[in-house]
Short mmCIF file of C-alpha atoms in Angstrom, two decimals:
data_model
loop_
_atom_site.label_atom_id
_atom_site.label_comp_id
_atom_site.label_asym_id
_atom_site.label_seq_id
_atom_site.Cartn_x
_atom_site.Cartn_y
_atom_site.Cartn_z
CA UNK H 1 110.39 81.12 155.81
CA UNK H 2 106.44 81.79 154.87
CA UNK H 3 107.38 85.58 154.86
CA UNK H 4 110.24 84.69 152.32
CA UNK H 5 108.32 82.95 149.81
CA UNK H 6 105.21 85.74 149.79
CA UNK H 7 107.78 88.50 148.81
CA UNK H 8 109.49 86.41 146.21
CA UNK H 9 106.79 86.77 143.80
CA UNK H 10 106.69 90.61 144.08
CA UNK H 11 109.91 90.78 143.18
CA UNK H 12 110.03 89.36 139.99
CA UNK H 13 106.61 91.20 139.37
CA UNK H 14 108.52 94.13 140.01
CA UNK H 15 111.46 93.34 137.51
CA UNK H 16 109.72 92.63 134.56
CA UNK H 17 108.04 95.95 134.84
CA UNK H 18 111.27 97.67 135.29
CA UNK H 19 112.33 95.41 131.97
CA UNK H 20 109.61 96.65 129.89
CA UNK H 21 109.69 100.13 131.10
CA UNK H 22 113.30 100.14 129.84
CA UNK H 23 112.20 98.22 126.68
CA UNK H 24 109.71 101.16 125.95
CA UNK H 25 112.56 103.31 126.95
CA UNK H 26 114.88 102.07 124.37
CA UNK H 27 112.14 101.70 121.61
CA UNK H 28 111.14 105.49 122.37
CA UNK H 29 114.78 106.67 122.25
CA UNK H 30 115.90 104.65 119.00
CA UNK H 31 112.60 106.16 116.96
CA UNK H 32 113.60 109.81 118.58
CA UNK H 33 116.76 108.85 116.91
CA UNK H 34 116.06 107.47 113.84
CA UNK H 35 113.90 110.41 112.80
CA UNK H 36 116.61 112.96 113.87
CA UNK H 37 118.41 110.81 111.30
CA UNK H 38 116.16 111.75 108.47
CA UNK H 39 115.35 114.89 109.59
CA UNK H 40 119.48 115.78 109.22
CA UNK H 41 119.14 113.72 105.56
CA UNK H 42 116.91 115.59 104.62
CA UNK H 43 118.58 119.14 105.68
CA UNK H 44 121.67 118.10 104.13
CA UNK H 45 119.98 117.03 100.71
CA UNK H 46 118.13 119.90 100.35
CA UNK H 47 121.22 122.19 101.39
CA UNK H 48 123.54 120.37 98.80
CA UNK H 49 121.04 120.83 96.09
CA UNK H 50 120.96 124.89 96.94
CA UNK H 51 124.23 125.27 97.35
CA UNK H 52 124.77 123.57 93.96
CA UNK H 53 122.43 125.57 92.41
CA UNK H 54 123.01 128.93 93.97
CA UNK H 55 127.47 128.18 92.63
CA UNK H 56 125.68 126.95 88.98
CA UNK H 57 124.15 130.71 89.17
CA UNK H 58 126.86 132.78 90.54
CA UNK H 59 129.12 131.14 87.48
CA UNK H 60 126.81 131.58 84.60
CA UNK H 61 124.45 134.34 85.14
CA UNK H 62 124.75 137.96 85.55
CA UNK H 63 122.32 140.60 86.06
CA UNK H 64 121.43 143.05 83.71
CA UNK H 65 122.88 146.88 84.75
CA UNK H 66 120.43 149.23 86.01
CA UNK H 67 122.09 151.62 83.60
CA UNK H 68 120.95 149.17 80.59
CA UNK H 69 117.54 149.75 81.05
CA UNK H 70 117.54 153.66 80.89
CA UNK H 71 118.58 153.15 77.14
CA UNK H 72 115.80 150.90 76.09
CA UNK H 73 112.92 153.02 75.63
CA UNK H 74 109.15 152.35 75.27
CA UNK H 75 109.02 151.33 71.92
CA UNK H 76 111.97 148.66 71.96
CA UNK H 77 111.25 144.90 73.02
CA UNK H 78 112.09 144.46 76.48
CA UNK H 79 115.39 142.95 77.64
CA UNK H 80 115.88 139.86 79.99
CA UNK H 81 116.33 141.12 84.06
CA UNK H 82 119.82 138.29 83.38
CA UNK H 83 122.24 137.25 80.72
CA UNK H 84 123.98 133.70 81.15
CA UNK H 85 126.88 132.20 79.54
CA UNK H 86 126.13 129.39 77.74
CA UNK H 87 129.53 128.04 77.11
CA UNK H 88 129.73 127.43 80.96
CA UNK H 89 127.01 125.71 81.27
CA UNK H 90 127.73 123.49 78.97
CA UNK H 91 131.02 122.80 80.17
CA UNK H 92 129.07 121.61 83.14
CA UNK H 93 126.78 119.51 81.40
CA UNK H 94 125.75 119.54 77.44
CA UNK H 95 122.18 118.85 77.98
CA UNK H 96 121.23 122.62 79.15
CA UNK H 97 118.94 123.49 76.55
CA UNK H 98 118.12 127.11 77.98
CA UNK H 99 117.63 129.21 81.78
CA UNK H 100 114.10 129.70 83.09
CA UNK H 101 113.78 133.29 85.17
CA UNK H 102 110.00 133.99 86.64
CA UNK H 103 109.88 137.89 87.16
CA UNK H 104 107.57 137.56 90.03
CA UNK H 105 109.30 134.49 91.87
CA UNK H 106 112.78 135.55 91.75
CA UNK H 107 113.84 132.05 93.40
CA UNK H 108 113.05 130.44 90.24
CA UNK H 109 115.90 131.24 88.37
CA UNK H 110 117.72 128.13 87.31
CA UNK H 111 118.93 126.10 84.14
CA UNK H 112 116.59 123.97 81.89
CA UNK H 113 118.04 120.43 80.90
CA UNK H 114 117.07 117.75 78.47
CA UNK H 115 117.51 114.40 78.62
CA UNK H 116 117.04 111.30 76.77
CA UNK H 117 114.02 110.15 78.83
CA UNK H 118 111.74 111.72 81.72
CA UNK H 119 113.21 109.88 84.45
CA UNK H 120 117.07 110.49 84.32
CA UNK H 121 116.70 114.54 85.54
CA UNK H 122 114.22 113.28 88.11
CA UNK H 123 117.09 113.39 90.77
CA UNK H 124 120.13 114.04 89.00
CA UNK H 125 121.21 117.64 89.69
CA UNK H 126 123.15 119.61 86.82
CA UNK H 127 126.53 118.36 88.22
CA UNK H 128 124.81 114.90 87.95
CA UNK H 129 124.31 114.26 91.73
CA UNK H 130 121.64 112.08 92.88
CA UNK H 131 120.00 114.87 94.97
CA UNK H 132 115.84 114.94 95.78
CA UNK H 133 115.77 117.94 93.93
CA UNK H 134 116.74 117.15 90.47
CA UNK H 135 117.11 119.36 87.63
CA UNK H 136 114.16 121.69 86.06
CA UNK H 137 114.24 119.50 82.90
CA UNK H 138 111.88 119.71 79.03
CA UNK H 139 110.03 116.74 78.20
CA UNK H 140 111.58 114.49 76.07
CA UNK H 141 109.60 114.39 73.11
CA UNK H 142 109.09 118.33 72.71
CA UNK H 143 112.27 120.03 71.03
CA UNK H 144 114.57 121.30 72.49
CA UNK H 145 114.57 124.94 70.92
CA UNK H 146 111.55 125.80 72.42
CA UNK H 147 109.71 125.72 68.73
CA UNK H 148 106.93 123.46 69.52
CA UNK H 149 103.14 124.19 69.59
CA UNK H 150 103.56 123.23 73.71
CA UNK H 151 106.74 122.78 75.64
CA UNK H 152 106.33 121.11 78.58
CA UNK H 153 108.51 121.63 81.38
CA UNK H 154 108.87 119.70 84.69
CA UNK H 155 110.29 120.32 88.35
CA UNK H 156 109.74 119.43 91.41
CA UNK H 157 107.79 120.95 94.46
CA UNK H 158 110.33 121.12 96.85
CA UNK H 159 109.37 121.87 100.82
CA UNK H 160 111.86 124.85 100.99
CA UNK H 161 110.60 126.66 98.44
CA UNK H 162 113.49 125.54 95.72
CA UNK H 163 113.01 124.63 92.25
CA UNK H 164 109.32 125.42 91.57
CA UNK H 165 108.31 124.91 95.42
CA UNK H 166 106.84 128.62 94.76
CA UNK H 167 105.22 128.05 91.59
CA UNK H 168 101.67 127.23 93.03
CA UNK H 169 102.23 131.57 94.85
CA UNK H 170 100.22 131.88 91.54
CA UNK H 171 97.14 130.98 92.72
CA UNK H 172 97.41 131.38 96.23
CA UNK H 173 97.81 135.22 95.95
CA UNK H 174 96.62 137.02 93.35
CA UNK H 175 98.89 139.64 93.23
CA UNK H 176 101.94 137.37 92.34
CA UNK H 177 100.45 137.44 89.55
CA UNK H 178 99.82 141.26 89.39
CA UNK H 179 103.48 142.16 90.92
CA UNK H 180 104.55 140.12 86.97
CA UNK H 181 103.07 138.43 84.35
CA UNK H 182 106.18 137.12 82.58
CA UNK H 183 108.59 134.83 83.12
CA UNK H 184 111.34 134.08 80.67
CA UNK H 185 113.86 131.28 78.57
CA UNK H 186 116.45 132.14 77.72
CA UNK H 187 118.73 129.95 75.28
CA UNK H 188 121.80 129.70 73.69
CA UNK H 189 120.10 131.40 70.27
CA UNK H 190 117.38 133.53 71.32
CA UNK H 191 115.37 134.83 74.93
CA UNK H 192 111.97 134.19 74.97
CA UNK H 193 109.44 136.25 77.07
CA UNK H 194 106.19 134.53 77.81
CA UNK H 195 102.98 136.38 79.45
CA UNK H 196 100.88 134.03 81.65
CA UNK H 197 97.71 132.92 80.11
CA UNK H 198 96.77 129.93 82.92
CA UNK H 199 97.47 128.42 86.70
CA UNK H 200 95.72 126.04 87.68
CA UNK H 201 95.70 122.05 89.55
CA UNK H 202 95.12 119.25 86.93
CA UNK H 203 95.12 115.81 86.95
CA UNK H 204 98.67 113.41 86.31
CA UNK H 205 96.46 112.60 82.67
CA UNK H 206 94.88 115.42 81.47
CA UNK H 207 94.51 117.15 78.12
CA UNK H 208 97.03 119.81 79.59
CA UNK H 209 99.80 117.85 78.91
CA UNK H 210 99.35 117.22 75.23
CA UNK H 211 101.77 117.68 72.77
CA UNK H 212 100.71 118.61 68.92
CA UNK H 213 102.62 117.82 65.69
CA UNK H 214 102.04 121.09 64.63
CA UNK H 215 99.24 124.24 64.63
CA UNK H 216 95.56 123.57 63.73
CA UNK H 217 91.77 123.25 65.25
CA UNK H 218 92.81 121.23 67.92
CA UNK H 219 95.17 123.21 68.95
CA UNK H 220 93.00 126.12 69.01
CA UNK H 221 90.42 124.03 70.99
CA UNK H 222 93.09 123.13 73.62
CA UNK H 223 94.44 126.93 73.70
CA UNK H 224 90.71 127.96 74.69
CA UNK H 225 90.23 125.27 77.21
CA UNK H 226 93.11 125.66 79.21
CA UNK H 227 92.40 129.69 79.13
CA UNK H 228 89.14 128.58 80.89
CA UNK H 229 90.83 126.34 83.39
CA UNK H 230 92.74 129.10 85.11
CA UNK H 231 92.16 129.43 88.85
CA UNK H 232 93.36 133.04 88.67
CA UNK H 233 92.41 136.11 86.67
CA UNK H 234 94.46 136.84 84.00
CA UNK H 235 94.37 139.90 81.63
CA UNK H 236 92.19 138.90 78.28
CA UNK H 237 94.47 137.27 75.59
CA UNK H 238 93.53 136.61 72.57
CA UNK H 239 95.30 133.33 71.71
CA UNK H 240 96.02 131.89 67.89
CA UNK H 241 97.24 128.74 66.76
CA UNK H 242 100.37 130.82 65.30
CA UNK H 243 100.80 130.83 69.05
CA UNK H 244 103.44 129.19 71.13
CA UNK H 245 102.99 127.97 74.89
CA UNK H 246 105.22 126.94 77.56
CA UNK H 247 103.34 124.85 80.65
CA UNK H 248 105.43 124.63 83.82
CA UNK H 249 104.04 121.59 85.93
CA UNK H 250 105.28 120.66 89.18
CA UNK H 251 103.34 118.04 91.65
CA UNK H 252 101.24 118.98 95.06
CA UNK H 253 101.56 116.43 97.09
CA UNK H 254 98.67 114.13 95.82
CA UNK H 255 100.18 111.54 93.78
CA UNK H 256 96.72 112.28 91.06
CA UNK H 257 97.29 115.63 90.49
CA UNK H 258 99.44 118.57 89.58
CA UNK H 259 99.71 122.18 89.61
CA UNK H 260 100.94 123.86 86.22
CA UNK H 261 101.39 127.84 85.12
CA UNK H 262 101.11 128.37 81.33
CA UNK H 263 102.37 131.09 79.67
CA UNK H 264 101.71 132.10 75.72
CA UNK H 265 105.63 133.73 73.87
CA UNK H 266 104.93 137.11 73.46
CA UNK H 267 108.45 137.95 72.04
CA UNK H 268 111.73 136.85 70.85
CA UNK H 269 114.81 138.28 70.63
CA UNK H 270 118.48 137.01 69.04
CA UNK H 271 120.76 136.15 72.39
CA UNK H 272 123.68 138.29 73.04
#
């Protein structure tokens, strides 16, 4: 009987260690699963949001024939790489106010919305899907034609590269910048062509994001600080307050600051 009641105690010494071993077991499997869980979420969102994107393209853009460019010669204005069809788009959703194409990035190729605020487009897609990667959207106060002094335009940084995930290739090589300078808008009225003046990271609240009621000093001021901002060498530009910028910003993963290419219009032509 002594014998019996020493090995009782190592018993139950012995099952609660088997019951927490099997508690850390279960706690071990059911994080493995939960971030499998977001892991797939997150696959899936950011496949929806390409494969939305990537149909929006193949129904509303087409690429410009090789054969087109023999008969524009050196003196004519250069003609957009991509035509789209407006109509379509806007069957889709009335708020496209143009198409954004970077030459040098030729992911970013997508349509430009407006909305009534800055927070709708966040992560509403263009078929008006919640989806992380939104829609490249304008500001809300600029116009939508493009006209103003600056036109800022907003998307997001997105881990596979979509959207403008490869807009900060700007200043992490220079010769993404050398392979093309221009990117371009097109719109329902008229393509734009804009030459890249500055890329650089700013802060959520700097001066880069100011918008002007219309040309002047401080204008001119702003054009020649954010020239000196760049990160990058860019060719020598003389800029004028007759001039016209476009400043793509997209965040970088610090919640203070962002990273934003600028680019001055260098020429506009009717669309069609």
């Amino acid at each position: 009987m002594g014998k019996q009641r020493t090995n009782q105690p190592r018993r139950k010494k012995k099952k609660k260690g088997d019951l927490l071993l099997t508690l850390a077991l279960i706690a071990a499997i059911a994080v493995f699963c939960f971030a499998a869980y977001n892991l797939f979420h997150i696959y899936t969102e950011y496949k929806k949001g390409t494969d939305e994107y990537n149909h929006i393209e193949q129904m509303a853009v087409t690429d410009r024939a090789p054969e087109d460019e023999e008969l524009v010669d050196a003196v004519s204005e250069p003609k957009p790489p991509i035509s789209v069809d407006f109509d379509t788009l806007k069957s889709v959703n009335p708020d496209v106010v143009g198409w954004i194409y970077i030459e040098a990035l030729d992911n970013i190729n997508y349509p430009v919305v407006q909305g009534d605020d800055n927070e709708t487009y966040l992560h509403t897609t263009y078929e008006n899907n919640y989806n992380f990667a939104g829609t490249i959207f304008v500001d809300y106060e600029n116009s939508s034609d493009f006209s103003d002094c600056n036109t800022l335009i907003y998307g997001h940084n997105m881990k596979n590269g979509s959207m403008f995930g490869n807009l900060k290739k700007f200043t992490e090589d220079q010769s993404t910048y050398e392979k093309s300078k221009y990117f371009w808008i097109l719109t329902p009225e008229k393509n734009y062509r804009y030459e890249i003046i500055s890329a650089y990271t700013t802060g959520v609240n700097s001066d880069t994001y100011t918008l002007f009621k219309g040309p002047g000093e401080e204008y001119l001021n702003y054009l020649n600080t954010i020239q000196g901002y760049s990160e990058i060498k860019t060719e020598a530009t003389e800029l004028t307050v007759k001039d016209k910028i476009v400043t793509l910003s997209t965040c970088t993963g610090n919640e203070a600051t962002r990273f934003v290419v600028q680019g001055k219009q260098v020429n506009a032509e009717p669309a069609g």
